[in-house]
Coordinates of C-alpha atoms (C1' of nucleotides) in Angstrom, one line a residue:
Chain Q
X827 CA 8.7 -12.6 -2.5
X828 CA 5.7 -10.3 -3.2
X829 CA 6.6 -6.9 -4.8
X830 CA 6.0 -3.7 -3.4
X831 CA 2.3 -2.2 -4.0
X832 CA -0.4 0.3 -2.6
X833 CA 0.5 3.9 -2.4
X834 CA 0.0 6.5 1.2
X835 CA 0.1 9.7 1.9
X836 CA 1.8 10.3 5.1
X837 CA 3.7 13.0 7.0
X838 CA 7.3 14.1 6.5
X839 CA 7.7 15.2 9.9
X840 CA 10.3 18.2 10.9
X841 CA 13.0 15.9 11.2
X842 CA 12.7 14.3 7.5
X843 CA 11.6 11.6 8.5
X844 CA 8.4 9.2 6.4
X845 CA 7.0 6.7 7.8
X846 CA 7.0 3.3 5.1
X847 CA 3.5 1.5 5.0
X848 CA 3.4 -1.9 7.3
X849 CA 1.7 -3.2 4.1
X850 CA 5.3 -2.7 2.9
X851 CA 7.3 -3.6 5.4
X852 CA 6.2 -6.9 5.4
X853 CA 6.8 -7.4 1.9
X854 CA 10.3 -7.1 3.0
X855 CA 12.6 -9.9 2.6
X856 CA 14.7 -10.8 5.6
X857 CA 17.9 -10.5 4.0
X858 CA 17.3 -6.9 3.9
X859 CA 17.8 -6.5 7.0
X860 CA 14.9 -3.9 7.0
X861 CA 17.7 -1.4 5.6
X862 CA 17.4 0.3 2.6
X863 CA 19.7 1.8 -0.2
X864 CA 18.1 5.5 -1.3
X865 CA 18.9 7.3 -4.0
X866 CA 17.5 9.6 -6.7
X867 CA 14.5 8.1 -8.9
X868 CA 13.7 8.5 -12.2
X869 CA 11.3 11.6 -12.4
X870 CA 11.3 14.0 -9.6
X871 CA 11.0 11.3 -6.6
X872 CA 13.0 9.5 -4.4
X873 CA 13.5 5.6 -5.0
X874 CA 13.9 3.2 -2.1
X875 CA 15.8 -0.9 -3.1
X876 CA 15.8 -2.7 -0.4
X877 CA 19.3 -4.1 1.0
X878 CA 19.0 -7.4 -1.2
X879 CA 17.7 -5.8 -4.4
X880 CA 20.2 -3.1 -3.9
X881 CA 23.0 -6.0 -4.3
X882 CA 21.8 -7.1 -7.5
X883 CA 21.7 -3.9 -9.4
X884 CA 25.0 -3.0 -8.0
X885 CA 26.4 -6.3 -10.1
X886 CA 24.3 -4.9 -12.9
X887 CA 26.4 -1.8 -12.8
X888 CA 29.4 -3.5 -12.5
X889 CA 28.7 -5.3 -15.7
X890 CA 28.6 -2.3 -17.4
X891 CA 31.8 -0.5 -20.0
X892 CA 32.9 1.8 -17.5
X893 CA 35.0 3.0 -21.2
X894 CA 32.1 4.4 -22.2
X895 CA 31.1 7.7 -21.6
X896 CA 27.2 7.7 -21.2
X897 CA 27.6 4.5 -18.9
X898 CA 29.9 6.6 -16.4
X899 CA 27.8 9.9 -16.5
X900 CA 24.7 7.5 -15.3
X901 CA 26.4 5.2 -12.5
X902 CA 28.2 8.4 -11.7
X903 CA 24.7 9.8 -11.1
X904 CA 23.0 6.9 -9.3
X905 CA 26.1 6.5 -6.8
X906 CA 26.2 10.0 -6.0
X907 CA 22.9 10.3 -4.6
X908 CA 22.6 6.8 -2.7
X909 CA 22.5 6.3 0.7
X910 CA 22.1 3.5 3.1
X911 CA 18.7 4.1 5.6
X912 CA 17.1 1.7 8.2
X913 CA 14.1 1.3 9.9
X914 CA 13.4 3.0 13.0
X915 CA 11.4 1.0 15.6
X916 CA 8.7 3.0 14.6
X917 CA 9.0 1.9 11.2
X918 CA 10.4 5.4 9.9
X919 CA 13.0 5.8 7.7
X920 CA 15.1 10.0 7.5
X921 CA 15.8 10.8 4.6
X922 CA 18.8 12.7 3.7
X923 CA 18.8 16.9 3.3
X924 CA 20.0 16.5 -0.5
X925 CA 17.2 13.8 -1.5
X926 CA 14.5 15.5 0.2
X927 CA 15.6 19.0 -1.2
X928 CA 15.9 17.0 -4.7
X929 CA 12.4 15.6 -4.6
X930 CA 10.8 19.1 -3.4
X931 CA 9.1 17.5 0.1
X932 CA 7.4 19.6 2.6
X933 CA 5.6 17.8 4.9
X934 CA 3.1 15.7 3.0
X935 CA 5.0 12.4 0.9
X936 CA 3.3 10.2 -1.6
X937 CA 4.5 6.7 -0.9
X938 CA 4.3 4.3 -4.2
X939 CA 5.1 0.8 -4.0
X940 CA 6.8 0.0 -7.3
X941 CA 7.5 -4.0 -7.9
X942 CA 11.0 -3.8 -6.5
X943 CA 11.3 -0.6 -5.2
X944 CA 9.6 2.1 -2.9
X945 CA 8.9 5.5 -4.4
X946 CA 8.3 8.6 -2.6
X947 CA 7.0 11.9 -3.9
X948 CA 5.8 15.0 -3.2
X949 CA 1.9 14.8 -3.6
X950 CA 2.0 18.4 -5.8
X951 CA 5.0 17.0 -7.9
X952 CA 3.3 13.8 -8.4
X953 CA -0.2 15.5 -9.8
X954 CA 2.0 17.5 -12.6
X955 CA 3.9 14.0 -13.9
X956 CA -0.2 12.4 -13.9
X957 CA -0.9 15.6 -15.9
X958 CA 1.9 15.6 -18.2
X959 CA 1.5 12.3 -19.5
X960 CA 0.6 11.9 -22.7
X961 CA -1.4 9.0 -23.2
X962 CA -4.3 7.0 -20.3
X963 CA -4.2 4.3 -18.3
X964 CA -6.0 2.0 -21.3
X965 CA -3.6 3.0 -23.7
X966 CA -0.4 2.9 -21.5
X967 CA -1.5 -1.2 -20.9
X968 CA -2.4 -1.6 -24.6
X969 CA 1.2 -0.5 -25.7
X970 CA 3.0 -1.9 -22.9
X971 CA 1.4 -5.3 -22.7
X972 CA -0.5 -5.8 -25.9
X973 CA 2.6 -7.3 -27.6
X974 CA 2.6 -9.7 -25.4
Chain F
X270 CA -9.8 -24.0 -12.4
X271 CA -13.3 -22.8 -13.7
X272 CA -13.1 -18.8 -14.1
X273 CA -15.0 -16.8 -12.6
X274 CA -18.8 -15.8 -14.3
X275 CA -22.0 -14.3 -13.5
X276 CA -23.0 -11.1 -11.9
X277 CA -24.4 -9.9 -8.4
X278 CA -25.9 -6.5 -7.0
X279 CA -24.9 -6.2 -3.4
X280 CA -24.0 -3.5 -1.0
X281 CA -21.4 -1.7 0.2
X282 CA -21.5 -0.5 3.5
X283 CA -20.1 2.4 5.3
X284 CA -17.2 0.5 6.1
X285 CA -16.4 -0.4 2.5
X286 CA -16.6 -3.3 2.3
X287 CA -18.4 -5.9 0.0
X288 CA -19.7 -9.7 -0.1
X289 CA -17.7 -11.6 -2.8
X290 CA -20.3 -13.9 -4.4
X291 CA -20.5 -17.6 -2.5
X292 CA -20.4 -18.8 -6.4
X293 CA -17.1 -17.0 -7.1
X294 CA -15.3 -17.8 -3.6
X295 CA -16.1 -21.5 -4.8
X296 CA -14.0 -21.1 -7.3
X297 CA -11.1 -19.8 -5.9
X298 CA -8.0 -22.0 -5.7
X299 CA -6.9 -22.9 -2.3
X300 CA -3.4 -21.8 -3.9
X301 CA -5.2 -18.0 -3.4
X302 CA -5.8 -18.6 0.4
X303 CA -8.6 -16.7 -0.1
X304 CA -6.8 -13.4 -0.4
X305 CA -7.4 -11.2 -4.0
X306 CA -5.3 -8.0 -5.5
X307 CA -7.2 -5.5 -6.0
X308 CA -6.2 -2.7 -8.3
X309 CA -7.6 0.2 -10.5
X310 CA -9.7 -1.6 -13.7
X311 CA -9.4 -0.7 -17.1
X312 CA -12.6 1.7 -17.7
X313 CA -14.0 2.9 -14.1
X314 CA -14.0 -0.2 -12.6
X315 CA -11.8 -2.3 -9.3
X316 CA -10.1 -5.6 -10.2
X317 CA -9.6 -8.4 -7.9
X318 CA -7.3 -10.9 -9.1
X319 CA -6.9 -13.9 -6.9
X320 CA -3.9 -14.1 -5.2
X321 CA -2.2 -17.6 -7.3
X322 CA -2.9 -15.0 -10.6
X323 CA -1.7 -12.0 -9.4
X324 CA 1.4 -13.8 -9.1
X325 CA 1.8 -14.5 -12.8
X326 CA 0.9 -11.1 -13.4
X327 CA 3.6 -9.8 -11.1
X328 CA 6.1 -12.2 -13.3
X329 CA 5.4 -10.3 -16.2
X330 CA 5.4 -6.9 -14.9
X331 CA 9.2 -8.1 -14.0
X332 CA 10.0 -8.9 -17.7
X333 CA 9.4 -5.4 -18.4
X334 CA 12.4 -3.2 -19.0
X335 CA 11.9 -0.3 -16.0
X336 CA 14.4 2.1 -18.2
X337 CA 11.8 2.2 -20.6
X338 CA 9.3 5.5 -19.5
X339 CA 6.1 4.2 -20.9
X340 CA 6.8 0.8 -18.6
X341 CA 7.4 2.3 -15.4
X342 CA 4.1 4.8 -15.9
X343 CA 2.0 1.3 -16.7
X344 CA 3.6 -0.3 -13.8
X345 CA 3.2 2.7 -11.5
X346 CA -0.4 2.8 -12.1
X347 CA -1.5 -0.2 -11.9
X348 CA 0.9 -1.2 -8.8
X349 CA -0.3 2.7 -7.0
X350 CA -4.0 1.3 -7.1
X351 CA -3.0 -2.4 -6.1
X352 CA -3.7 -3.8 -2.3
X353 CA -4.0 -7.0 -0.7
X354 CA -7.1 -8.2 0.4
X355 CA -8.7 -11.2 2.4
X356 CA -12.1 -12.4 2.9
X357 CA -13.1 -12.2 6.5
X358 CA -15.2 -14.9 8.5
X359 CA -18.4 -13.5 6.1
X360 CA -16.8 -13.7 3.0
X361 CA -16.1 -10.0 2.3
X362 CA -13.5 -8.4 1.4
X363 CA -13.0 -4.1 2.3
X364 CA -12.2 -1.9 -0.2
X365 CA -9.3 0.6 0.0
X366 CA -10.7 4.6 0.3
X367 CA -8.9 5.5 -2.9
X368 CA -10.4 2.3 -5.1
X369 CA -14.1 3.4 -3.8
X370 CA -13.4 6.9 -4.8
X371 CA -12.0 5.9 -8.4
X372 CA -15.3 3.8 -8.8
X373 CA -17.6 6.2 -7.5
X374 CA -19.0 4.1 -5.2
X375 CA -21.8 4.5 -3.1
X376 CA -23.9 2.0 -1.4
X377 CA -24.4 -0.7 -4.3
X378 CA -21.9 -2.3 -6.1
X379 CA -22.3 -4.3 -9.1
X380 CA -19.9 -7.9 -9.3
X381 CA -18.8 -9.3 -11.7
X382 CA -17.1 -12.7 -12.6
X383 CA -14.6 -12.5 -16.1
X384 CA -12.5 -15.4 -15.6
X385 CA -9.4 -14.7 -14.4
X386 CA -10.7 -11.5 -11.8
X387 CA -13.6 -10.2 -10.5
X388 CA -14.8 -6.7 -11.9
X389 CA -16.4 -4.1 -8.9
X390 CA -18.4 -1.4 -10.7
X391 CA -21.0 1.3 -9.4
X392 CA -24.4 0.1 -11.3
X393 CA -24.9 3.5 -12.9
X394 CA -21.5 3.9 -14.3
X395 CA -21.9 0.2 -15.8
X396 CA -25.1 1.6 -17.2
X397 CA -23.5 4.4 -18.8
X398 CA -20.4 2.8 -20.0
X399 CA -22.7 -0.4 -21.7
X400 CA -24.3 2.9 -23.5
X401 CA -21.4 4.0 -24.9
X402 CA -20.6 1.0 -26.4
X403 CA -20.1 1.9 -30.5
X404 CA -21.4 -1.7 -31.4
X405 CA -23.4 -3.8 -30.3
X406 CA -22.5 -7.5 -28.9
X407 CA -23.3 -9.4 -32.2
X408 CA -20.7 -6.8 -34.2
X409 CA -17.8 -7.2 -31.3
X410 CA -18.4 -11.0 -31.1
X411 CA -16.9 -10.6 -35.0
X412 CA -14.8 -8.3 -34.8
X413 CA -12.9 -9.9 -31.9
X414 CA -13.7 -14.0 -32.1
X415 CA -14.2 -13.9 -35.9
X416 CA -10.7 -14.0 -36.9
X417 CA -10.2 -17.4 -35.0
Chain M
dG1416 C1' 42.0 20.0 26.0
dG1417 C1' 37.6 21.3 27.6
dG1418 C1' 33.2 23.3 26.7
dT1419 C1' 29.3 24.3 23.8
dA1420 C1' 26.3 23.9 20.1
dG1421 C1' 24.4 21.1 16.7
dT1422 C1' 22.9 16.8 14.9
dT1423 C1' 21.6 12.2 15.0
dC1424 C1' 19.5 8.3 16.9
dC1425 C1' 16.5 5.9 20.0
dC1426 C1' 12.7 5.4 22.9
dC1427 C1' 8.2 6.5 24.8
dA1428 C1' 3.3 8.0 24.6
dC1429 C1' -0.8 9.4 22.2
dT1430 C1' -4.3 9.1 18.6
dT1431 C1' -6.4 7.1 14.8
dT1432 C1' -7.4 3.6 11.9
dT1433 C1' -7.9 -1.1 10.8
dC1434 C1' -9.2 -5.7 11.5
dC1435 C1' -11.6 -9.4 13.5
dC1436 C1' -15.3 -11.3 15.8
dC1437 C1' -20.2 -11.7 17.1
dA1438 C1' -25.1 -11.1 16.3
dC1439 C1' -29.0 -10.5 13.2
dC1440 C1' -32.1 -11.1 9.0
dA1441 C1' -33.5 -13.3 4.7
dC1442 C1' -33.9 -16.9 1.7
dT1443 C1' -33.6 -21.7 0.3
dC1444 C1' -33.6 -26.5 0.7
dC1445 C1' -34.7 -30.4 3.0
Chain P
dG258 C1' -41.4 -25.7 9.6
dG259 C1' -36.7 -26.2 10.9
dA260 C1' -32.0 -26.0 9.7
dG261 C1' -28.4 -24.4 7.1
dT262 C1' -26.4 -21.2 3.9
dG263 C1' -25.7 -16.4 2.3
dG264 C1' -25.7 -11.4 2.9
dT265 C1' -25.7 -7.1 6.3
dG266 C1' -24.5 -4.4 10.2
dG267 C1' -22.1 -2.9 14.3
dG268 C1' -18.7 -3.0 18.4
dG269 C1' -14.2 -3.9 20.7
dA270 C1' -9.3 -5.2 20.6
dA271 C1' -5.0 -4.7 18.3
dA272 C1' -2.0 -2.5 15.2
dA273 C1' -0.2 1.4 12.7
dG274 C1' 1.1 6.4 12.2
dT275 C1' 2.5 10.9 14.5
dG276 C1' 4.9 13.8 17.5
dG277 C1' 8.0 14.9 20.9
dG278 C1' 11.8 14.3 24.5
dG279 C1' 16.3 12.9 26.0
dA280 C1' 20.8 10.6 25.6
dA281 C1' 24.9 10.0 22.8
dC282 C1' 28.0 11.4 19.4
dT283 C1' 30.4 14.8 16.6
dA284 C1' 32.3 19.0 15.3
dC285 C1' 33.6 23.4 16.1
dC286 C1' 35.3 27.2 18.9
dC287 C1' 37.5 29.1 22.7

DNA sequence: GGGTAGTTCCCCACTTTTCCCCACCACTCC
DNA sequence: GGAGTGGTGGGGAAAAGTGGGGAACTACCC
């Protein structure tokens, strides 16, 4: 199955709810059922698993030393914020008051496909992380994938 | 599979889009169904990777560790810029808005083949960038195939 | 227990964009 | 010189995104 990719900029209309990409949708394996589990993301957006992926990383976190302090605090966090959402017939998923309030949206959303996961952002939000980061695109691949 | 080689000046019409060479769509695998990836380039350039490759690309991207910050802002990037794109009945293919932008793109397009993608550059910026070069091509043929 | 207000969900209609197809021109090879 | 291949340009049909209305469900208050 072919990862999520492509980004958009759509509208997060008054009833919180975004609109996912066709493009993405069809990337959509059946067994998700076009339903998706939401919860926060890393940096100050919004991830999207679908139903399938969702499965896998919960057995990830179940593999986990729930002893250990650190490996609570996080599953603890993930769980907290998840949420299950489907598809509309339009193709529109709402997200819930918490998430959106998390994420900072008003109106516009940046929508990232990410490999297994969907991202949305607030187009502002998104500009400052570009801005912050410390090294380019060149460097970024060099370091990540020049070992390889 | 012979890669991909040689160069081409053609145009981009209001529409976007551009004529993949007739020598480079001969070498495409049938395994691509004519379809590419196109994503942001390293310097200010678009990549096409044909579809079979992208795959393997794809497979790598999932062998990196997504907890790690660096990782998810490579993969971010290079998946934000990334579309799917088929030739039509004349052998184009149309280039996402945001890719012509990155490029600076406008009217004429300079193609070309490096073996495993296709490289889309405006013919100025090539200009400029080939300038900029600190050595020349006999010192970078050492410095890079020398150590073989 | 009934009524009301708020929320959620689903469906319908409109607008815009995208994609696909057809026609044309230039060049090359027979 | 004609036919075929390769690149260029535009128009129409289909799909995708946006916004709003109405039914159903819930929760709260009287």
């Amino acid at each position: 199955m072919a990862g999520f990719k492509g980004q958009a900029e759509y509208s997060v209309d008054s009833k919180g709810r975004v609109a996912i990409p066709a493009k993405m949708r069809n990337d959509l394996n059946p067994a998700a059922k076009n339903t998706f589990t939401i919860t926060r993301g890393f940096e100050q957006c919004i991830f999207l698993y679908p139903l399938d992926r969702w499965g896998e990383m919960e057995d990830e976190f179940r593999g986990l030393n729930m002893f250990n302090q650190e490996a609570r605090a996080f599953v603890r966090t993930i769980l907290r914020w998840a949420d299950e959402v489907s598809l509309d017939g339009q193709g529109r998923v709402s997200l819930p008051k918490p998430l959106v309030e998390f994420a900072g949206l008003d109106g516009k959303a940046l929508i990232i496909g990410s490999l297994d996961h969907i991202e949305i952002w607030n187009p502002a939000v998104f500009e400052d992380y570009l801005n912050a980061q410390a090294s380019d695109y060149e460097s970024l691949a060099e370091s990540v994938m020049g070992v390889l």
